[in-house]
GROMACS .gro file of C-alpha atoms in nm:
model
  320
    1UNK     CA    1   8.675  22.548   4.213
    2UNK     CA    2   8.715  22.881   4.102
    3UNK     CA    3   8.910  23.087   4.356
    4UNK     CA    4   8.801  23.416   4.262
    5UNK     CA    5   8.437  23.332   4.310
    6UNK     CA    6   8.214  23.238   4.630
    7UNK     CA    7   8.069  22.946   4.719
    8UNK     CA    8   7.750  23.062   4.565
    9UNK     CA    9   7.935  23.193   4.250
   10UNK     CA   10   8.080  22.865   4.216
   11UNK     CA   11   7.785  22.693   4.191
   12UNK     CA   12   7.600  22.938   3.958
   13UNK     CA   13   7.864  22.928   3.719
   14UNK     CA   14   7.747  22.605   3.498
   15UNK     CA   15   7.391  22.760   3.505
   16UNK     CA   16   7.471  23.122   3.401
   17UNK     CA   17   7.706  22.963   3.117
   18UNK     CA   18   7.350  22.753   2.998
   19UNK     CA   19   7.207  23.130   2.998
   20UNK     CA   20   6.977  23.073   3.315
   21UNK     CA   21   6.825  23.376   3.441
   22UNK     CA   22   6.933  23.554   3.728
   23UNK     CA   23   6.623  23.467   3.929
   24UNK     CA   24   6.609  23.098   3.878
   25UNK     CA   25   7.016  23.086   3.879
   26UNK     CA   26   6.966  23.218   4.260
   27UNK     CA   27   6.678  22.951   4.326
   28UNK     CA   28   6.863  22.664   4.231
   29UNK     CA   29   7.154  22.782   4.386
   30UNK     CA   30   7.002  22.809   4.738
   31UNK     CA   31   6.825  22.478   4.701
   32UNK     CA   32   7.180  22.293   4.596
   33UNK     CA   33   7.349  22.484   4.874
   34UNK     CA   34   7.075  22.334   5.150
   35UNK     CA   35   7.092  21.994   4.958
   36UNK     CA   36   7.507  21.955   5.054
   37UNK     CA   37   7.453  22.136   5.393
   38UNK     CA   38   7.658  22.446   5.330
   39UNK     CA   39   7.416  22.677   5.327
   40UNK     CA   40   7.598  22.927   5.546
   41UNK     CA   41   7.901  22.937   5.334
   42UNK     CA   42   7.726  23.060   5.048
   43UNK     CA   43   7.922  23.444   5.064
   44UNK     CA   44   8.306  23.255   5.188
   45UNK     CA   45   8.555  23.129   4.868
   46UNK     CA   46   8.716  22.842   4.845
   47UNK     CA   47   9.033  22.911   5.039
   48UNK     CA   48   8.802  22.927   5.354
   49UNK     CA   49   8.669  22.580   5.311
   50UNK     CA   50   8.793  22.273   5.433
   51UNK     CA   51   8.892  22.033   5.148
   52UNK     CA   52   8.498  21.829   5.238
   53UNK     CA   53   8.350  22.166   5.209
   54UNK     CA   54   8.509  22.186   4.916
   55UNK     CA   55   8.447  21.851   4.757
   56UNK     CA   56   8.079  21.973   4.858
   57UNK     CA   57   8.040  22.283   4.684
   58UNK     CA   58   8.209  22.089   4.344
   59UNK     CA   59   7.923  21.819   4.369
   60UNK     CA   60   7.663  22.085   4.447
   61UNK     CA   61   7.785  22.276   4.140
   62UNK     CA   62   7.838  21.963   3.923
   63UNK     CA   63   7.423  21.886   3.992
   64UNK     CA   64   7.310  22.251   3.907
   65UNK     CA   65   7.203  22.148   3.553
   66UNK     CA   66   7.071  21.824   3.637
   67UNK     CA   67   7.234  21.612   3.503
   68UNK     CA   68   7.161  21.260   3.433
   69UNK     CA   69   7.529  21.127   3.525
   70UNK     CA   70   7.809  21.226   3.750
   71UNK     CA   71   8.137  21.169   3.724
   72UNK     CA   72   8.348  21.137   4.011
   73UNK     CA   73   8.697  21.096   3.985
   74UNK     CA   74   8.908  21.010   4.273
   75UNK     CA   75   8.642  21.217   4.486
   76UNK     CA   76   8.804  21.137   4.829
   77UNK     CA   77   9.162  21.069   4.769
   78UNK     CA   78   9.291  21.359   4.972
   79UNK     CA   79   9.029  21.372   5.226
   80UNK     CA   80   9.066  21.182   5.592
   81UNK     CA   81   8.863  20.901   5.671
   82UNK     CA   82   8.583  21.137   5.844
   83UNK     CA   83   8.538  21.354   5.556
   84UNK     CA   84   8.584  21.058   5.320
   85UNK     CA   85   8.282  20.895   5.452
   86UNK     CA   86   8.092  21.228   5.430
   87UNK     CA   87   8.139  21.241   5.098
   88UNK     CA   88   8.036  20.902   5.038
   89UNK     CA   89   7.686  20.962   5.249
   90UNK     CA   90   7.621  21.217   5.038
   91UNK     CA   91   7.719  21.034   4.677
   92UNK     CA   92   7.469  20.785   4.778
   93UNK     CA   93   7.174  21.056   4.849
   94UNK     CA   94   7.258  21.204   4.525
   95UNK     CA   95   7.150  20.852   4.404
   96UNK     CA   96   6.913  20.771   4.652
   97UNK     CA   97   6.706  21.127   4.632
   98UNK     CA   98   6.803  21.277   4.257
   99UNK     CA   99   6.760  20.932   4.078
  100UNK     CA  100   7.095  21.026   3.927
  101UNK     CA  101   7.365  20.738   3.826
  102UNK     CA  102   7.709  20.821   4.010
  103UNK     CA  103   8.023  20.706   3.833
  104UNK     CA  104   8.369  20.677   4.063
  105UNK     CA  105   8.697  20.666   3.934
  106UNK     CA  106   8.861  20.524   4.248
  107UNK     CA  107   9.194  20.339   4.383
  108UNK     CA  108   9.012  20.288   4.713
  109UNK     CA  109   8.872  20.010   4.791
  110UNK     CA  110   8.665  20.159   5.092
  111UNK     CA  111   8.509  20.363   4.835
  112UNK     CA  112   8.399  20.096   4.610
  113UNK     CA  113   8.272  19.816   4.884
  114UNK     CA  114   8.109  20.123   5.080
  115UNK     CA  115   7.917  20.313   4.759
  116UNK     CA  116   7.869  20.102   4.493
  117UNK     CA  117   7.637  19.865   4.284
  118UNK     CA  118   7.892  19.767   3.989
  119UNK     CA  119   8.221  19.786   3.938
  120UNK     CA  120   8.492  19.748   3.654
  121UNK     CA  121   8.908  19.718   3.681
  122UNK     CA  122   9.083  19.881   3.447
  123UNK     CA  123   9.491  19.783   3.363
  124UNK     CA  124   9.669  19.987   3.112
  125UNK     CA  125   9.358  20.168   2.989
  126UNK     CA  126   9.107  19.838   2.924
  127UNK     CA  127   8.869  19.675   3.069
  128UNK     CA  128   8.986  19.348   3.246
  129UNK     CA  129   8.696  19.278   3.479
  130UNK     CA  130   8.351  19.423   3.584
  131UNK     CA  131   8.018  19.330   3.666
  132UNK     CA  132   7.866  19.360   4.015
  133UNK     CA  133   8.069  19.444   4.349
  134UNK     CA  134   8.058  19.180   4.538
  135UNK     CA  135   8.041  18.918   4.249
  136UNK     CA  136   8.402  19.049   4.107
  137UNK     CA  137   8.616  19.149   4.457
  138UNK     CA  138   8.498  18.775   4.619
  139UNK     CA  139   8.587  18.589   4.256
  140UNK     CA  140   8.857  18.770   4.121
  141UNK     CA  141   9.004  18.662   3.814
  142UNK     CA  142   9.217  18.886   3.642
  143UNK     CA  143   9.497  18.909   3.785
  144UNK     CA  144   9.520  19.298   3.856
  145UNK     CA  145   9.177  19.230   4.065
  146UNK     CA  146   9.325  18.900   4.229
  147UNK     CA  147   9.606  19.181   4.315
  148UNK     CA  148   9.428  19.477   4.436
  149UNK     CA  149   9.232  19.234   4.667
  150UNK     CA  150   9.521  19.059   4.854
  151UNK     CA  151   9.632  19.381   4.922
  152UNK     CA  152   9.301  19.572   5.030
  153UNK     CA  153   9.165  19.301   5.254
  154UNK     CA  154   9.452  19.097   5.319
  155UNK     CA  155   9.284  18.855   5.581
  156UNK     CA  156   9.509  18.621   5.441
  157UNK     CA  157   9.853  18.494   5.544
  158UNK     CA  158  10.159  18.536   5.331
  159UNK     CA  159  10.406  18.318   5.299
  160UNK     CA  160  10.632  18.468   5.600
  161UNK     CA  161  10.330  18.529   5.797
  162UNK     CA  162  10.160  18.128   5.730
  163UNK     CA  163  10.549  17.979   5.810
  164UNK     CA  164  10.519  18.200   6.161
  165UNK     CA  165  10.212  18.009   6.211
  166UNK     CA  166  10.329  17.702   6.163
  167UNK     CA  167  10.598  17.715   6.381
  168UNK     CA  168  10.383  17.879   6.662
  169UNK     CA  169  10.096  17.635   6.628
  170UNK     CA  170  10.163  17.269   6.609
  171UNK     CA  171   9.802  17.148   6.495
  172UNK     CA  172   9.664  17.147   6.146
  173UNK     CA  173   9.627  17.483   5.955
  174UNK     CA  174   9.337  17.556   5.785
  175UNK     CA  175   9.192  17.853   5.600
  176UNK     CA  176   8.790  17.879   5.549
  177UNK     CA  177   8.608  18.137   5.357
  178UNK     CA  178   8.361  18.322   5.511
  179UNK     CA  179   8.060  18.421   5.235
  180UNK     CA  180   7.700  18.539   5.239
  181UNK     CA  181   7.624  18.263   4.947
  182UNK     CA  182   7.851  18.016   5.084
  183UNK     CA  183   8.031  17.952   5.440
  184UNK     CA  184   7.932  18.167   5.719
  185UNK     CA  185   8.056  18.158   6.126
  186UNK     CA  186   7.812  17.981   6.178
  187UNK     CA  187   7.877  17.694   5.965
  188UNK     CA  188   8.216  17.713   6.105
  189UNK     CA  189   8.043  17.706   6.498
  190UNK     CA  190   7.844  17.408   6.400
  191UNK     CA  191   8.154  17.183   6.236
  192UNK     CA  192   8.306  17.259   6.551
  193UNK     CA  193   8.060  17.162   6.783
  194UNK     CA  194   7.962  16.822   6.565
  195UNK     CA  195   8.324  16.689   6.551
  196UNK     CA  196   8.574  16.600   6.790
  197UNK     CA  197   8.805  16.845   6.689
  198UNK     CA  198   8.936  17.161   6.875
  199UNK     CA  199   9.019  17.455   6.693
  200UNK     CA  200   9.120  17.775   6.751
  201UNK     CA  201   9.132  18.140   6.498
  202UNK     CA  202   9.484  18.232   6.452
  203UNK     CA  203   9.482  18.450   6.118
  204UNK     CA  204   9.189  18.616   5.952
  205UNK     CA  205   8.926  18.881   5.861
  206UNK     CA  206   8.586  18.949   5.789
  207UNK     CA  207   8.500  19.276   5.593
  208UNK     CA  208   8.169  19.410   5.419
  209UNK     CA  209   8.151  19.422   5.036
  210UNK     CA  210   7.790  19.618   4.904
  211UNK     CA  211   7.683  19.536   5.278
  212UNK     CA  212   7.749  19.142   5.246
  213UNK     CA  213   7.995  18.971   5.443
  214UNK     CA  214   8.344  18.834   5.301
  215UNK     CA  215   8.637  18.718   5.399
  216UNK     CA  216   8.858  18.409   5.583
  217UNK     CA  217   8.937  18.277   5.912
  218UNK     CA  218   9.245  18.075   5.946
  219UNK     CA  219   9.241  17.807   6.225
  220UNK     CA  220   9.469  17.596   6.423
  221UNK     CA  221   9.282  17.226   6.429
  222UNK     CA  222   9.389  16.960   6.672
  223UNK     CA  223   9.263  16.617   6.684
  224UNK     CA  224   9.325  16.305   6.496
  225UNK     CA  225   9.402  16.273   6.108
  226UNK     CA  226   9.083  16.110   6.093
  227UNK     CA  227   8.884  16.370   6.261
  228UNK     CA  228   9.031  16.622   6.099
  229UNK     CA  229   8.935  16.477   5.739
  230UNK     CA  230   8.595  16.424   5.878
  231UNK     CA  231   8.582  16.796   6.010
  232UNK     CA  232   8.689  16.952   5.650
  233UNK     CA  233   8.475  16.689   5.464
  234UNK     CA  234   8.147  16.808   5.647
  235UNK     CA  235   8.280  17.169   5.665
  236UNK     CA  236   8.315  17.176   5.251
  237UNK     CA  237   7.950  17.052   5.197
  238UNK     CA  238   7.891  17.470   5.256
  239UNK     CA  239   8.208  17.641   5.281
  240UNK     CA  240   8.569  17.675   5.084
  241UNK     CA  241   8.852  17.518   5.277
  242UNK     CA  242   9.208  17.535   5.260
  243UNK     CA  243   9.405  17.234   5.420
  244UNK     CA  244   9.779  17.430   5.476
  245UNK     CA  245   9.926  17.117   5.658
  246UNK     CA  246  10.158  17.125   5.965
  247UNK     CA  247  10.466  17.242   6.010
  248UNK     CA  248  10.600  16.876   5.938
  249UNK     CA  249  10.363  16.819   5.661
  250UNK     CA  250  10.308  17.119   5.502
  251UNK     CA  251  10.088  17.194   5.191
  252UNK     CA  252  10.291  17.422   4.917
  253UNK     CA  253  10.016  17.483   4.704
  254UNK     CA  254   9.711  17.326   4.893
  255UNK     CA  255   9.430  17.266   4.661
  256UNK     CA  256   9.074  17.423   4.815
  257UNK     CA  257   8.766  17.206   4.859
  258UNK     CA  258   8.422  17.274   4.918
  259UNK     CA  259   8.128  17.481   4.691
  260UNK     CA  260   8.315  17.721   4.432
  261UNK     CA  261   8.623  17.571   4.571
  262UNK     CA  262   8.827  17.709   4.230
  263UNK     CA  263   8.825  18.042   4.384
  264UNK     CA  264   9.004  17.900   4.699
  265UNK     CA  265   8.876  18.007   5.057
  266UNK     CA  266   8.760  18.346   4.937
  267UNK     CA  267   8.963  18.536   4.685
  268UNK     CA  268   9.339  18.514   4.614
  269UNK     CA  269   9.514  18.211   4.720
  270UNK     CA  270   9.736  18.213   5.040
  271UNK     CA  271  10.031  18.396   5.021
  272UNK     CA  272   9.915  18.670   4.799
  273UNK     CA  273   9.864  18.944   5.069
  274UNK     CA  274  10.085  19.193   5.099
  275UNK     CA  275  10.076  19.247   5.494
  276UNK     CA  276  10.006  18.964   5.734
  277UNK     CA  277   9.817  19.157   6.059
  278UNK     CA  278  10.063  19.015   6.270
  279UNK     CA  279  10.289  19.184   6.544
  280UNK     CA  280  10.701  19.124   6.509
  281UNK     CA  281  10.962  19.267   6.605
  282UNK     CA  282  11.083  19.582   6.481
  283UNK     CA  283  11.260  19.480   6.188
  284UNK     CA  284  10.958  19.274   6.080
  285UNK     CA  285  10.717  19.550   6.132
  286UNK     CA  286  10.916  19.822   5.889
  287UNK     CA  287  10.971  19.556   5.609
  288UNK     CA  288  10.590  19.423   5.621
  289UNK     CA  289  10.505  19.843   5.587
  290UNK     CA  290  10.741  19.922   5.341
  291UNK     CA  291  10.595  19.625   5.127
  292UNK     CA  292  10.246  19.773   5.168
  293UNK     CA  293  10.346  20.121   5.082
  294UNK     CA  294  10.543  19.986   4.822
  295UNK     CA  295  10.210  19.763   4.662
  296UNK     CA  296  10.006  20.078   4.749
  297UNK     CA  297  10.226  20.311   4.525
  298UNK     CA  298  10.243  20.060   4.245
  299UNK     CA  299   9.870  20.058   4.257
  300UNK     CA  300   9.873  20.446   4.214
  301UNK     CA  301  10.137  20.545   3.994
  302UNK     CA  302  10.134  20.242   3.745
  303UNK     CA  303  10.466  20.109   3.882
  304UNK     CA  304  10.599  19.744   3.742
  305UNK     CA  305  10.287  19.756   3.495
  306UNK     CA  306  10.053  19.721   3.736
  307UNK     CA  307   9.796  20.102   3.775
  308UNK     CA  308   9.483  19.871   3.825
  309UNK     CA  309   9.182  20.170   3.812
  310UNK     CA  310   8.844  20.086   3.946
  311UNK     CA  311   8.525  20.286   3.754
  312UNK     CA  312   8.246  20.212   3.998
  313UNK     CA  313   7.902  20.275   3.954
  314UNK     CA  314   7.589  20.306   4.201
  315UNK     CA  315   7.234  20.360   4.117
  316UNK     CA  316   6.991  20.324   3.817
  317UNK     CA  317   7.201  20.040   3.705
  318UNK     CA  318   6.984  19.998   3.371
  319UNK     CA  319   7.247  20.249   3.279
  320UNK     CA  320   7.525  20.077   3.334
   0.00000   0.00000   0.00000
């Protein structure tokens, strides 16, 4: 924003550069100002706004000659959770209301599974995947997507966090993923209730991607072999399951069956998120954030080749 001009000067500024005149220039800019809710900060500047106020008055400004696109890049990468999600609500009644096709440059995940329609990852300036939201985050398969995943939803164990679990919980480890086109709880609830098997959640997640459910649950099953093999056999018909072993069999590199069961039990394989969602001790605690933080600023600054960039898109998708 310009910091020598108001809120309203801010927003007129695009229109009086396409040689609107001055009566029209006020009209729209009263009607953008009521659109974003900041209708009483039309006379304050920008160092009296709060940095959603702000990211406010730069959409308001960016719609003043309305335009058929907007381009937002990393729109809500210094804003809290609260305003981040204000932001969002009103990205999607720019689309919604003004018909107009919203394009996000984005490191957040939130931002994508929350806003948009289509996405598409970008590593070292290309193209490696794209295509709808929920299609390309619950089948990853580039590698930078397979990546950014694990380490966004991470409702999968990693190694150190699936050896805890075996040592903790003597029975059978399995992992099942939890879709809206394939596997559900309730497929899980049924298995359950049909076989003679017990089993309990010990690891897991379920998230919302474009308003659909994904994610895994990771159980502790008790019963016989035979049981068991019945359980996952019936299970698979809907769902993809991952048989980890025991602790005194364990399964290295477990191979998934069930429906789409090259994709594993929803998304990366086990072992590729970066924190497990368990407690430890102290020591465990620090490490497991420092290897977040660490993933996290690889993510953003490009670190070890990695800078995986997601350009988003909601709305109109003809466009696209």
């Amino acid at each position: 924003l310009l910091s020598s001009r108001t809120v309203a000067g801010n927003v007129a500024y695009p229109l009086e550069v396409a040689g609107w005149p001055r009566a029209r220039r006020a009209e729209r800019v009263a009607e953008l100002l009521e659109f974003v809710g900041l209708t009483d900060k039309a006379r304050q500047y920008p160092s009296q706004l709060s940095g959603g106020q702000k990211q406010r008055v730069g959409i308001a400004r960016a719609l003043a000659t309305n335009p058929k696109i907007l381009l937002a890049d990393e729109s809500t990468s210094a804003l809290d959770p609260e305003t981040t999600q204000d932001v969002l609500n009103l990205l999607r009644r720019v689309n919604a209301e003004l018909g107009v096709t919203i394009v996000v440059i984005t490191h957040e995940m939130d931002v994508v599974k929350y806003a948009c329609d289509r996405v598409a990852v970008m590593e070292r300036g290309k193209v490696v995947e794209h295509g709808g939201v929920y299609e390309v985050f619950a089948n990853p398969q580039h590698p930078a997507t397979r990546r950014f995943v694990a380490t966004a939803l991470r409702d999968r164990p990693s190694p150190a966090a699936l050896e805890r679990l075996r040592r903790r919980h003597p029975g059978r480890i399995v992992t099942v993923g939890v879709r809206e086109d394939g596997g559900s709880a309730g497929d899980l609830t049924r298995a359950l209730r049909e076989h003679p098997v017990e089993g309990s959640v010990v690891y897991g997640g379920i998230t919302e991607i474009a308003e659909r459910p994904y994610g895994s649950l990771t159980l502790e099953l008790t019963g016989s072999d035979d049981e068991i093999a019945a359980f996952i056999s019936d299970l698979a018909r809907t769902s993809s399951v991952l048989d980890l072993g025991t602790a005194a069999d364990p399964k290295a590199d477990p191979d998934a069956v069930g429906p789409r069961a090259s994709e594993g039990a929803g998304g990366p394989a086990v072992g590729q998120g970066v924190s497990d969602g368990e407690t430890h001790g102290e020591g465990d605690a620090l490490e497991t954030e420092a290897r977040t933080r660490a993933a996290q600023e690889a993510l953003l600054l490009g670190k070890g080749g990695f800078g995986a960039a997601f350009a988003a898109v909601f709305g109109r998708r003809k466009k696209w």
